[in-house]
PDB file of C-alpha atoms in Angstrom:
ATOM      1  CA  MET A   1       7.064 -15.906  13.936  1.00  0.00           C
ATOM      2  CA  THR A   2       5.160 -16.069  17.188  1.00  0.00           C
ATOM      3  CA  THR A   3       1.203 -15.016  16.310  1.00  0.00           C
ATOM      4  CA  ASN A   4      -0.567 -11.033  16.421  1.00  0.00           C
ATOM      5  CA  VAL A   5       3.036  -9.571  17.630  1.00  0.00           C
ATOM      6  CA  PRO A   6       5.075  -6.338  15.465  1.00  0.00           C
ATOM      7  CA  PHE A   7       7.094  -7.220  11.812  1.00  0.00           C
ATOM      8  CA  LEU A   8       8.777  -4.931  10.007  1.00  0.00           C
ATOM      9  CA  LEU A   9       8.601  -5.547   6.551  1.00  0.00           C
ATOM     10  CA  ARG A  10      11.336  -4.836   3.599  1.00  0.00           C
ATOM     11  CA  PRO A  11       9.730  -3.559   0.740  1.00  0.00           C
ATOM     12  CA  SER A  12       9.795  -4.336  -3.131  1.00  0.00           C
ATOM     13  CA  SER A  13      10.776  -1.460  -5.562  1.00  0.00           C
ATOM     14  CA  LYS A  14      10.392   0.915  -8.911  1.00  0.00           C
ATOM     15  CA  ASP A  15      12.440   1.998 -11.597  1.00  0.00           C
ATOM     16  CA  TYR A  16      10.345   4.533 -13.140  1.00  0.00           C
ATOM     17  CA  LEU A  17      12.128   6.800 -15.082  1.00  0.00           C
ATOM     18  CA  TRP A  18      10.845  10.225 -13.711  1.00  0.00           C
ATOM     19  CA  GLY A  19      12.277   8.649  -9.734  1.00  0.00           C
ATOM     20  CA  GLY A  20      15.207  10.125  -8.510  1.00  0.00           C
ATOM     21  CA  SER A  21      17.669   8.810  -5.064  1.00  0.00           C
ATOM     22  CA  ARG A  22      15.891  10.271  -2.109  1.00  0.00           C
ATOM     23  CA  LEU A  23      14.510   6.210  -1.594  1.00  0.00           C
ATOM     24  CA  ASN A  24      17.691   5.904   0.284  1.00  0.00           C
ATOM     25  CA  ASP A  25      19.373   9.037   0.579  1.00  0.00           C
ATOM     26  CA  ASP A  26      16.139  10.313   2.946  1.00  0.00           C
ATOM     27  CA  PHE A  27      15.148   6.697   4.184  1.00  0.00           C
ATOM     28  CA  ASN A  28      18.336   4.298   3.823  1.00  0.00           C
ATOM     29  CA  LEU A  29      16.119   1.699   2.413  1.00  0.00           C
ATOM     30  CA  ASN A  30      18.763   0.002   0.937  1.00  0.00           C
ATOM     31  CA  LEU A  31      17.050  -0.292  -2.678  1.00  0.00           C
ATOM     32  CA  ASP A  32      19.175  -1.291  -6.182  1.00  0.00           C
ATOM     33  CA  SER A  33      16.755   0.044  -8.607  1.00  0.00           C
ATOM     34  CA  ASP A  34      18.134   3.332 -10.370  1.00  0.00           C
ATOM     35  CA  PRO A  35      16.361   5.354 -10.460  1.00  0.00           C
ATOM     36  CA  LEU A  36      14.497   4.406  -7.970  1.00  0.00           C
ATOM     37  CA  ALA A  37      10.367   5.618  -8.044  1.00  0.00           C
ATOM     38  CA  GLU A  38       8.308   3.985  -5.613  1.00  0.00           C
ATOM     39  CA  ALA A  39       9.183   1.277  -2.558  1.00  0.00           C
ATOM     40  CA  TRP A  40       6.111  -0.417  -1.648  1.00  0.00           C
ATOM     41  CA  VAL A  41       6.475  -0.884   1.613  1.00  0.00           C
ATOM     42  CA  CYS A  42       3.151  -2.400   2.183  1.00  0.00           C
ATOM     43  CA  SER A  43       1.734  -4.854  -0.186  1.00  0.00           C
ATOM     44  CA  THR A  44       0.853  -8.005  -1.596  1.00  0.00           C
ATOM     45  CA  HIS A  45       0.322  -7.838  -4.690  1.00  0.00           C
ATOM     46  CA  PRO A  46       1.812  -9.577  -7.251  1.00  0.00           C
ATOM     47  CA  ASP A  47       4.107  -6.933  -9.064  1.00  0.00           C
ATOM     48  CA  GLY A  48       5.575  -5.592  -5.778  1.00  0.00           C
ATOM     49  CA  PRO A  49       5.309  -7.316  -2.160  1.00  0.00           C
ATOM     50  CA  SER A  50       6.830  -6.751   0.465  1.00  0.00           C
ATOM     51  CA  TYR A  51       8.680  -9.213   2.731  1.00  0.00           C
ATOM     52  CA  THR A  52       9.631  -9.713   6.623  1.00  0.00           C
ATOM     53  CA  THR A  53      13.562  -9.484   7.510  1.00  0.00           C
ATOM     54  CA  SER A  54      13.114 -13.479   7.035  1.00  0.00           C
ATOM     55  CA  GLY A  55      12.097 -13.002   2.901  1.00  0.00           C
ATOM     56  CA  LYS A  56       8.793 -14.355   3.641  1.00  0.00           C
ATOM     57  CA  GLU A  57       6.340 -12.764   1.350  1.00  0.00           C
ATOM     58  CA  LEU A  58       3.595 -11.137   3.265  1.00  0.00           C
ATOM     59  CA  THR A  59       1.163 -13.003   1.052  1.00  0.00           C
ATOM     60  CA  GLU A  60       3.038 -16.521   2.666  1.00  0.00           C
ATOM     61  CA  VAL A  61       2.406 -14.353   6.482  1.00  0.00           C
ATOM     62  CA  LEU A  62      -1.242 -14.509   5.125  1.00  0.00           C
ATOM     63  CA  LYS A  63      -2.101 -17.112   3.740  1.00  0.00           C
ATOM     64  CA  VAL A  64      -1.136 -18.330   6.363  1.00  0.00           C
ATOM     65  CA  HIS A  65      -1.733 -16.399   8.981  1.00  0.00           C
ATOM     66  CA  PRO A  66      -5.827 -14.418   7.653  1.00  0.00           C
ATOM     67  CA  GLU A  67      -7.510 -13.947  10.535  1.00  0.00           C
ATOM     68  CA  TYR A  68      -4.182 -10.630  11.012  1.00  0.00           C
ATOM     69  CA  LEU A  69      -6.428  -9.192   8.502  1.00  0.00           C
ATOM     70  CA  GLY A  70      -8.446  -8.929  11.043  1.00  0.00           C
ATOM     71  CA  THR A  71     -12.512  -9.025   9.952  1.00  0.00           C
ATOM     72  CA  HIS A  72     -13.168  -5.973   8.097  1.00  0.00           C
ATOM     73  CA  SER A  73     -10.468  -6.594   5.823  1.00  0.00           C
ATOM     74  CA  LEU A  74     -11.574  -9.651   5.376  1.00  0.00           C
ATOM     75  CA  SER A  75     -14.648  -8.806   4.227  1.00  0.00           C
ATOM     76  CA  LEU A  76     -13.136  -5.436   2.012  1.00  0.00           C
ATOM     77  CA  THR A  77     -10.940  -9.134  -0.018  1.00  0.00           C
ATOM     78  CA  ASP A  78     -13.403 -11.757   0.526  1.00  0.00           C
ATOM     79  CA  GLY A  79     -11.752 -13.656   3.012  1.00  0.00           C
ATOM     80  CA  LYS A  80      -9.154 -14.746  -0.106  1.00  0.00           C
ATOM     81  CA  GLY A  81      -6.521 -12.670   2.265  1.00  0.00           C
ATOM     82  CA  GLU A  82      -4.763 -10.029   0.940  1.00  0.00           C
ATOM     83  CA  LEU A  83      -3.934  -7.091   1.399  1.00  0.00           C
ATOM     84  CA  PRO A  84      -7.299  -4.857   0.655  1.00  0.00           C
ATOM     85  CA  ILE A  85      -5.074  -2.398   0.602  1.00  0.00           C
ATOM     86  CA  LEU A  86      -1.383  -0.521  -0.673  1.00  0.00           C
ATOM     87  CA  ILE A  87       1.217   1.512   0.979  1.00  0.00           C
ATOM     88  CA  LYS A  88       4.504   3.083  -0.995  1.00  0.00           C
ATOM     89  CA  PHE A  89       7.100   6.203  -0.777  1.00  0.00           C
ATOM     90  CA  ILE A  90       7.030   7.721  -3.973  1.00  0.00           C
ATOM     91  CA  ASP A  91      10.664  10.521  -5.295  1.00  0.00           C
ATOM     92  CA  ALA A  92       9.197  12.259  -8.012  1.00  0.00           C
ATOM     93  CA  LYS A  93      12.489  13.548  -9.273  1.00  0.00           C
ATOM     94  CA  ASN A  94      10.602  14.781 -12.200  1.00  0.00           C
ATOM     95  CA  ASP A  95       6.994  14.676 -13.425  1.00  0.00           C
ATOM     96  CA  LEU A  96       4.612  11.640 -13.193  1.00  0.00           C
ATOM     97  CA  SER A  97       2.458  11.189 -16.444  1.00  0.00           C
ATOM     98  CA  VAL A  98      -0.827  12.772 -17.194  1.00  0.00           C
ATOM     99  CA  GLN A  99      -3.151   9.384 -15.321  1.00  0.00           C
ATOM    100  CA  VAL A 100      -6.738   8.266 -14.773  1.00  0.00           C
ATOM    101  CA  HIS A 101      -7.759   5.392 -12.426  1.00  0.00           C
ATOM    102  CA  PRO A 102     -11.151   3.239 -12.799  1.00  0.00           C
ATOM    103  CA  ASP A 103     -13.657   2.707 -10.214  1.00  0.00           C
ATOM    104  CA  ASP A 104     -13.759  -1.416  -8.740  1.00  0.00           C
ATOM    105  CA  GLU A 105     -16.885  -1.642 -11.079  1.00  0.00           C
ATOM    106  CA  TYR A 106     -14.904  -0.661 -14.049  1.00  0.00           C
ATOM    107  CA  ALA A 107     -11.615  -2.432 -13.686  1.00  0.00           C
ATOM    108  CA  LYS A 108     -13.300  -5.916 -12.674  1.00  0.00           C
ATOM    109  CA  ILE A 109     -14.973  -5.789 -15.447  1.00  0.00           C
ATOM    110  CA  ASN A 110     -12.506  -4.513 -18.165  1.00  0.00           C
ATOM    111  CA  GLU A 111      -8.977  -5.131 -15.987  1.00  0.00           C
ATOM    112  CA  ASN A 112      -9.897  -8.848 -15.648  1.00  0.00           C
ATOM    113  CA  GLY A 113     -11.641  -8.372 -12.003  1.00  0.00           C
ATOM    114  CA  SER A 114      -8.622  -6.437 -10.574  1.00  0.00           C
ATOM    115  CA  ARG A 115      -9.420  -3.695  -8.002  1.00  0.00           C
ATOM    116  CA  GLY A 116      -9.551  -0.098  -9.358  1.00  0.00           C
ATOM    117  CA  LYS A 117      -8.115   2.498  -7.724  1.00  0.00           C
ATOM    118  CA  THR A 118      -8.820   5.419  -4.918  1.00  0.00           C
ATOM    119  CA  GLU A 119      -5.672   6.399  -3.491  1.00  0.00           C
ATOM    120  CA  VAL A 120      -4.555   9.302  -1.203  1.00  0.00           C
ATOM    121  CA  TRP A 121      -1.299  11.402  -1.211  1.00  0.00           C
ATOM    122  CA  TYR A 122       0.714  12.558   2.371  1.00  0.00           C
ATOM    123  CA  VAL A 123       3.426  14.843   0.690  1.00  0.00           C
ATOM    124  CA  LEU A 124       6.793  14.272   2.965  1.00  0.00           C
ATOM    125  CA  ASP A 125       8.079  16.975   1.331  1.00  0.00           C
ATOM    126  CA  ALA A 126       7.902  19.263  -1.291  1.00  0.00           C
ATOM    127  CA  LYS A 127      11.004  21.987  -3.165  1.00  0.00           C
ATOM    128  CA  LYS A 128       8.957  25.406  -2.909  1.00  0.00           C
ATOM    129  CA  ASP A 129       7.590  25.772  -6.844  1.00  0.00           C
ATOM    130  CA  SER A 130       6.332  21.652  -6.489  1.00  0.00           C
ATOM    131  CA  ASN A 131       2.855  21.800  -7.509  1.00  0.00           C
ATOM    132  CA  ILE A 132       0.265  18.581  -8.676  1.00  0.00           C
ATOM    133  CA  ILE A 133      -2.956  18.421 -11.677  1.00  0.00           C
ATOM    134  CA  TYR A 134      -6.348  17.245 -10.229  1.00  0.00           C
ATOM    135  CA  GLY A 135      -8.551  17.203 -12.836  1.00  0.00           C
ATOM    136  CA  PHE A 136      -9.577  19.939 -15.668  1.00  0.00           C
ATOM    137  CA  GLY A 137      -9.363  23.840 -15.487  1.00  0.00           C
ATOM    138  CA  ARG A 138     -13.414  23.919 -17.395  1.00  0.00           C
ATOM    139  CA  ASP A 139     -15.549  21.038 -18.395  1.00  0.00           C
ATOM    140  CA  VAL A 140     -14.497  19.407 -21.402  1.00  0.00           C
ATOM    141  CA  ASP A 141     -15.229  17.188 -23.580  1.00  0.00           C
ATOM    142  CA  LYS A 142     -14.174  13.564 -25.166  1.00  0.00           C
ATOM    143  CA  GLU A 143     -13.050  15.476 -28.323  1.00  0.00           C
ATOM    144  CA  THR A 144     -11.211  19.005 -26.634  1.00  0.00           C
ATOM    145  CA  VAL A 145      -8.736  16.624 -24.914  1.00  0.00           C
ATOM    146  CA  ARG A 146      -8.584  14.677 -27.450  1.00  0.00           C
ATOM    147  CA  LYS A 147      -8.119  17.048 -29.587  1.00  0.00           C
ATOM    148  CA  SER A 148      -5.745  18.874 -26.659  1.00  0.00           C
ATOM    149  CA  LEU A 149      -3.313  15.542 -26.457  1.00  0.00           C
ATOM    150  CA  GLU A 150      -3.081  15.480 -30.082  1.00  0.00           C
ATOM    151  CA  THR A 151      -1.757  19.483 -30.155  1.00  0.00           C
ATOM    152  CA  ASN A 152       0.462  18.764 -27.173  1.00  0.00           C
ATOM    153  CA  LYS A 153      -1.698  20.974 -25.357  1.00  0.00           C
ATOM    154  CA  ILE A 154      -3.866  19.083 -22.383  1.00  0.00           C
ATOM    155  CA  THR A 155      -1.231  21.031 -20.089  1.00  0.00           C
ATOM    156  CA  LYS A 156      -3.101  23.463 -20.431  1.00  0.00           C
ATOM    157  CA  LEU A 157      -6.941  22.096 -20.020  1.00  0.00           C
ATOM    158  CA  LEU A 158      -4.923  20.817 -16.626  1.00  0.00           C
ATOM    159  CA  SER A 159      -6.007  22.454 -13.301  1.00  0.00           C
ATOM    160  CA  ARG A 160      -2.110  22.718 -10.302  1.00  0.00           C
ATOM    161  CA  VAL A 161      -1.814  22.006  -7.608  1.00  0.00           C
ATOM    162  CA  PRO A 162       0.511  23.859  -5.015  1.00  0.00           C
ATOM    163  CA  VAL A 163       1.585  21.805  -2.846  1.00  0.00           C
ATOM    164  CA  HIS A 164       3.971  21.675   0.572  1.00  0.00           C
ATOM    165  CA  LYS A 165       4.856  19.265   3.190  1.00  0.00           C
ATOM    166  CA  ASN A 166       2.303  17.720   5.474  1.00  0.00           C
ATOM    167  CA  ASP A 167      -0.941  18.197   3.165  1.00  0.00           C
ATOM    168  CA  ILE A 168      -2.739  15.582   2.623  1.00  0.00           C
ATOM    169  CA  TYR A 169      -4.754  14.854  -1.221  1.00  0.00           C
ATOM    170  CA  LEU A 170      -7.679  12.009  -1.907  1.00  0.00           C
ATOM    171  CA  ILE A 171      -7.410  11.409  -5.376  1.00  0.00           C
ATOM    172  CA  ASN A 172     -11.110   9.552  -6.723  1.00  0.00           C
ATOM    173  CA  PRO A 173     -11.250   7.580  -9.763  1.00  0.00           C
ATOM    174  CA  GLY A 174     -11.721   9.407 -12.723  1.00  0.00           C
ATOM    175  CA  THR A 175     -10.790  12.558 -11.072  1.00  0.00           C
ATOM    176  CA  VAL A 176      -7.435  12.908 -13.751  1.00  0.00           C
ATOM    177  CA  HIS A 177      -4.067  13.244 -12.199  1.00  0.00           C
ATOM    178  CA  ALA A 178      -0.308  13.811 -11.349  1.00  0.00           C
ATOM    179  CA  ILE A 179       2.602  13.400  -9.031  1.00  0.00           C
ATOM    180  CA  GLY A 180       4.791  17.031 -10.086  1.00  0.00           C
ATOM    181  CA  SER A 181       8.283  16.969 -10.293  1.00  0.00           C
ATOM    182  CA  GLY A 182       9.790  17.459  -5.853  1.00  0.00           C
ATOM    183  CA  CYS A 183       7.346  15.741  -4.283  1.00  0.00           C
ATOM    184  CA  LEU A 184       8.219  12.972  -1.604  1.00  0.00           C
ATOM    185  CA  ILE A 185       4.740  11.228  -0.913  1.00  0.00           C
ATOM    186  CA  ALA A 186       3.662   8.715   1.385  1.00  0.00           C
ATOM    187  CA  GLU A 187       0.538   6.821  -0.957  1.00  0.00           C
ATOM    188  CA  ILE A 188      -1.958   5.018   0.309  1.00  0.00           C
ATOM    189  CA  GLN A 189      -4.499   2.811  -2.251  1.00  0.00           C
ATOM    190  CA  GLU A 190      -6.470   0.153  -2.201  1.00  0.00           C
ATOM    191  CA  SER A 191      -4.611  -2.606  -3.816  1.00  0.00           C
ATOM    192  CA  SER A 192      -3.738  -1.604  -7.327  1.00  0.00           C
ATOM    193  CA  ASN A 193      -2.216  -1.770 -10.562  1.00  0.00           C
ATOM    194  CA  VAL A 194      -4.665  -0.479 -13.200  1.00  0.00           C
ATOM    195  CA  THR A 195      -2.509   2.515 -14.517  1.00  0.00           C
ATOM    196  CA  TYR A 196      -4.251   4.545 -17.375  1.00  0.00           C
ATOM    197  CA  ARG A 197      -1.900   7.245 -18.921  1.00  0.00           C
ATOM    198  CA  LEU A 198      -3.361   9.857 -20.486  1.00  0.00           C
ATOM    199  CA  TYR A 199       0.107  12.203 -21.351  1.00  0.00           C
ATOM    200  CA  ASP A 200       3.235  11.801 -20.458  1.00  0.00           C
ATOM    201  CA  TYR A 201       5.604  14.508 -21.772  1.00  0.00           C
ATOM    202  CA  ASP A 202       6.900  12.135 -25.571  1.00  0.00           C
ATOM    203  CA  ARG A 203       8.864  11.350 -22.887  1.00  0.00           C
ATOM    204  CA  THR A 204      10.625   8.007 -23.782  1.00  0.00           C
ATOM    205  CA  ASP A 205      12.956   5.313 -21.494  1.00  0.00           C
ATOM    206  CA  LYS A 206      16.458   3.918 -20.833  1.00  0.00           C
ATOM    207  CA  ASN A 207      16.205   2.618 -24.521  1.00  0.00           C
ATOM    208  CA  GLY A 208      14.798   4.660 -26.934  1.00  0.00           C
ATOM    209  CA  ASN A 209      10.900   4.132 -26.599  1.00  0.00           C
ATOM    210  CA  LYS A 210       7.599   6.855 -25.424  1.00  0.00           C
ATOM    211  CA  ARG A 211       5.558   4.894 -22.814  1.00  0.00           C
ATOM    212  CA  GLU A 212       2.046   3.141 -23.789  1.00  0.00           C
ATOM    213  CA  LEU A 213      -1.103   5.662 -23.468  1.00  0.00           C
ATOM    214  CA  HIS A 214      -4.110   4.150 -22.456  1.00  0.00           C
ATOM    215  CA  ILE A 215      -6.383   7.250 -24.234  1.00  0.00           C
ATOM    216  CA  ASP A 216      -9.652   5.298 -24.558  1.00  0.00           C
ATOM    217  CA  LYS A 217     -10.075   4.332 -21.275  1.00  0.00           C
ATOM    218  CA  ALA A 218      -8.399   7.187 -19.312  1.00  0.00           C
ATOM    219  CA  LEU A 219     -11.604   8.544 -21.311  1.00  0.00           C
ATOM    220  CA  ASP A 220     -14.170   6.154 -20.768  1.00  0.00           C
ATOM    221  CA  VAL A 221     -13.523   6.145 -16.195  1.00  0.00           C
ATOM    222  CA  ALA A 222     -12.454   9.807 -16.437  1.00  0.00           C
ATOM    223  CA  THR A 223     -14.381  12.811 -14.768  1.00  0.00           C
ATOM    224  CA  LEU A 224     -14.162  15.432 -17.816  1.00  0.00           C
ATOM    225  CA  LYS A 225     -15.957  18.351 -15.347  1.00  0.00           C
ATOM    226  CA  SER A 226     -14.184  20.922 -13.747  1.00  0.00           C
ATOM    227  CA  SER A 227     -12.843  20.207  -9.868  1.00  0.00           C
ATOM    228  CA  ALA A 228     -12.542  21.855  -7.544  1.00  0.00           C
ATOM    229  CA  THR A 229      -9.386  23.239  -5.035  1.00  0.00           C
ATOM    230  CA  PRO A 230      -8.952  20.597  -3.370  1.00  0.00           C
ATOM    231  CA  ARG A 231      -8.604  22.025   0.192  1.00  0.00           C
ATOM    232  CA  GLN A 232      -6.418  20.793   3.105  1.00  0.00           C
ATOM    233  CA  PRO A 233      -8.808  19.646   6.016  1.00  0.00           C
ATOM    234  CA  MET A 234      -9.667  20.970   9.260  1.00  0.00           C
ATOM    235  CA  ARG A 235      -7.534  19.298  11.221  1.00  0.00           C
ATOM    236  CA  VAL A 236      -8.069  17.919  15.510  1.00  0.00           C
ATOM    237  CA  ILE A 237      -5.658  16.879  16.904  1.00  0.00           C
ATOM    238  CA  LYS A 238      -5.806  14.937  20.415  1.00  0.00           C
ATOM    239  CA  TYR A 239      -3.492  13.871  23.412  1.00  0.00           C
ATOM    240  CA  ARG A 240      -2.567  10.212  24.970  1.00  0.00           C
ATOM    241  CA  SER A 241      -0.485   8.913  26.843  1.00  0.00           C
ATOM    242  CA  GLY A 242       2.997   9.326  25.173  1.00  0.00           C
ATOM    243  CA  TYR A 243       0.983  10.284  21.803  1.00  0.00           C
ATOM    244  CA  ALA A 244      -0.766  12.898  19.638  1.00  0.00           C
ATOM    245  CA  THR A 245      -2.528  12.265  16.575  1.00  0.00           C
ATOM    246  CA  GLU A 246      -4.789  13.142  13.668  1.00  0.00           C
ATOM    247  CA  LEU A 247      -6.910  12.673  11.456  1.00  0.00           C
ATOM    248  CA  LEU A 248      -5.533  12.975   8.097  1.00  0.00           C
ATOM    249  CA  SER A 249      -8.189  10.897   5.491  1.00  0.00           C
ATOM    250  CA  ARG A 250     -10.713   8.475   6.387  1.00  0.00           C
ATOM    251  CA  CYS A 251     -12.837   6.374   2.942  1.00  0.00           C
ATOM    252  CA  LYS A 252     -14.675   3.160   2.640  1.00  0.00           C
ATOM    253  CA  TYR A 253     -11.330   1.294   1.885  1.00  0.00           C
ATOM    254  CA  PHE A 254      -8.926   2.013   5.043  1.00  0.00           C
ATOM    255  CA  ILE A 255      -8.470   5.289   7.136  1.00  0.00           C
ATOM    256  CA  VAL A 256      -5.009   7.254   7.618  1.00  0.00           C
ATOM    257  CA  GLU A 257      -4.524   8.420  11.107  1.00  0.00           C
ATOM    258  CA  ARG A 258      -0.624  10.874  12.417  1.00  0.00           C
ATOM    259  CA  MET A 259       0.796  10.487  14.932  1.00  0.00           C
ATOM    260  CA  LEU A 260       3.293  12.654  16.561  1.00  0.00           C
ATOM    261  CA  LEU A 261       5.319   9.998  19.531  1.00  0.00           C
ATOM    262  CA  ASN A 262       7.472  11.933  22.278  1.00  0.00           C
ATOM    263  CA  THR A 263       7.753   9.347  25.246  1.00  0.00           C
ATOM    264  CA  GLU A 264      11.046  12.214  26.321  1.00  0.00           C
ATOM    265  CA  ASN A 265       8.919  12.104  29.578  1.00  0.00           C
ATOM    266  CA  ARG A 266       9.320   8.045  30.219  1.00  0.00           C
ATOM    267  CA  ILE A 267       6.131   7.499  30.358  1.00  0.00           C
ATOM    268  CA  LEU A 268       5.196   4.523  27.027  1.00  0.00           C
ATOM    269  CA  ALA A 269       3.024   4.783  24.506  1.00  0.00           C
ATOM    270  CA  GLU A 270       0.148   2.299  24.878  1.00  0.00           C
ATOM    271  CA  TYR A 271      -1.502   0.334  21.700  1.00  0.00           C
ATOM    272  CA  LYS A 272      -2.838  -1.519  20.877  1.00  0.00           C
ATOM    273  CA  THR A 273      -4.996  -3.214  17.775  1.00  0.00           C
ATOM    274  CA  ASP A 274      -8.606  -4.649  18.140  1.00  0.00           C
ATOM    275  CA  SER A 275     -10.759  -7.185  15.670  1.00  0.00           C
ATOM    276  CA  ASN A 276     -11.818  -4.863  12.862  1.00  0.00           C
ATOM    277  CA  SER A 277      -8.265  -4.605  11.252  1.00  0.00           C
ATOM    278  CA  PHE A 278      -4.715  -4.857  11.125  1.00  0.00           C
ATOM    279  CA  HIS A 279      -2.483  -1.510  11.529  1.00  0.00           C
ATOM    280  CA  SER A 280       0.592  -0.924   9.291  1.00  0.00           C
ATOM    281  CA  LEU A 281       2.524   1.970  11.104  1.00  0.00           C
ATOM    282  CA  LEU A 282       4.787   4.151   7.821  1.00  0.00           C
ATOM    283  CA  ILE A 283       7.812   5.743  10.129  1.00  0.00           C
ATOM    284  CA  THR A 284       7.681   9.227   8.298  1.00  0.00           C
ATOM    285  CA  ASP A 285      10.269  10.582  10.756  1.00  0.00           C
ATOM    286  CA  GLY A 286      12.912   9.971  13.675  1.00  0.00           C
ATOM    287  CA  CYS A 287      13.287   6.462  15.957  1.00  0.00           C
ATOM    288  CA  GLY A 288      11.688   4.723  18.061  1.00  0.00           C
ATOM    289  CA  SER A 289      10.963   1.076  19.315  1.00  0.00           C
ATOM    290  CA  ILE A 290       8.086  -1.077  20.190  1.00  0.00           C
ATOM    291  CA  GLY A 291       7.350  -3.353  23.076  1.00  0.00           C
ATOM    292  CA  TRP A 292       5.865  -5.931  23.841  1.00  0.00           C
ATOM    293  CA  GLU A 293       5.164  -8.425  27.243  1.00  0.00           C
ATOM    294  CA  GLY A 294       4.491 -12.107  28.330  1.00  0.00           C
ATOM    295  CA  CYS A 295       5.930 -15.586  27.865  1.00  0.00           C
ATOM    296  CA  ALA A 296       6.115 -14.382  23.957  1.00  0.00           C
ATOM    297  CA  GLY A 297       7.415 -10.808  25.113  1.00  0.00           C
ATOM    298  CA  GLY A 298      10.409  -8.304  22.799  1.00  0.00           C
ATOM    299  CA  SER A 299      10.584  -5.879  20.912  1.00  0.00           C
ATOM    300  CA  LEU A 300      11.847  -4.228  17.723  1.00  0.00           C
ATOM    301  CA  ASN A 301      13.684  -0.914  17.318  1.00  0.00           C
ATOM    302  CA  PHE A 302      12.101   1.306  14.163  1.00  0.00           C
ATOM    303  CA  PHE A 303      13.818   4.220  12.201  1.00  0.00           C
ATOM    304  CA  LYS A 304      12.561   6.104   9.430  1.00  0.00           C
ATOM    305  CA  GLY A 305      11.539   4.783   6.029  1.00  0.00           C
ATOM    306  CA  ASP A 306      10.106   0.899   8.475  1.00  0.00           C
ATOM    307  CA  CYS A 307       7.189  -0.175   7.877  1.00  0.00           C
ATOM    308  CA  ILE A 308       6.081  -1.642  10.794  1.00  0.00           C
ATOM    309  CA  PHE A 309       2.540  -4.787  10.239  1.00  0.00           C
ATOM    310  CA  ILE A 310       0.903  -4.992  13.032  1.00  0.00           C
ATOM    311  CA  PRO A 311      -2.042  -7.382  12.813  1.00  0.00           C
ATOM    312  CA  ALA A 312      -5.044  -7.686  13.520  1.00  0.00           C
ATOM    313  CA  ASP A 313      -5.772  -7.810  17.877  1.00  0.00           C
ATOM    314  CA  SER A 314      -2.720  -7.460  18.554  1.00  0.00           C
ATOM    315  CA  VAL A 315      -0.897  -8.016  22.426  1.00  0.00           C
ATOM    316  CA  PRO A 316      -0.694  -4.729  24.056  1.00  0.00           C
ATOM    317  CA  LEU A 317       2.509  -2.495  22.955  1.00  0.00           C
ATOM    318  CA  THR A 318       4.015   0.370  24.009  1.00  0.00           C
ATOM    319  CA  LEU A 319       5.757   2.785  22.258  1.00  0.00           C
ATOM    320  CA  HIS A 320       8.899   4.575  23.008  1.00  0.00           C
ATOM    321  CA  GLY A 321      10.544   7.328  21.134  1.00  0.00           C
ATOM    322  CA  ARG A 322      10.134  10.102  19.478  1.00  0.00           C
ATOM    323  CA  ALA A 323       9.254   9.732  16.127  1.00  0.00           C
ATOM    324  CA  GLN A 324       6.454  10.864  13.088  1.00  0.00           C
ATOM    325  CA  ILE A 325       3.783   7.623  11.917  1.00  0.00           C
ATOM    326  CA  LEU A 326       1.181   7.201   9.336  1.00  0.00           C
ATOM    327  CA  ASP A 327      -0.610   4.352  11.427  1.00  0.00           C
ATOM    328  CA  VAL A 328      -2.491   3.135   8.471  1.00  0.00           C
ATOM    329  CA  SER A 329      -5.412   0.360   8.215  1.00  0.00           C
ATOM    330  CA  CYS A 330      -9.135  -0.666   6.868  1.00  0.00           C
TER     331      CYS A 330
END
């Protein structure tokens, strides 16, 4: 692999009981899990690493080339040479559990030094009546929540928000939340797999077992005051030669932009990462190619569902095609 040029990633998969088949049907990922709930498309997390097309774990690549991460990304991981973020596709055929994530401080103390989890959802598709759970509809206390769990009435306390294709939601630690059925989501999050399930609809897995709940820890970290209904941020489109971009979300851990690539006018889109951070390009629609010149010149084709890893301080690149892309950096 030549230094500082893009390469494609292949995902790990998760067969959680609420998943469906759209990640294979819509994105042609050819993953074996059934149901196929999640595809971890850009990850160095040990619970689900991504791989290069040659079969090497992304983790191993970054151990050899920590400079691929960039100066800011390395600072987020204390120089460990691992990704500070995780990017995944989620197919919610059925409702996900009602859950909450801790912040970094709580997770570090209570989860063996793990990170907490701040996450962003970008809605790739949603059925007409799809919704998400986002916090509580009114102020509650721990006793009220415990009683509602005992009587299976927790959902009456929660706030439901209708969702639509192209919506964006920032889920901060402490926000009780759940993705509702019929949602197809791209999620960008801290590199963490710490989730506290508060309620799971008394469902059982294929072996007839209920999934573990984490009520005490969930109530330790949950925000119990009513949550304001999340509003869609105002987006400003910036036009460049061959493509346009709009900022979807920015926090201390990651930046997410949507790129609308269209080079039908034969003007290629120029692209380059700086020394601050790697970029991951998640292809959510369309197809195209990315190329570079010089003695190590080359190109690769990309299609809907692909994830391209571009090292920090990359060689000058050109993009060609018609596609919608999530451009994620730190």
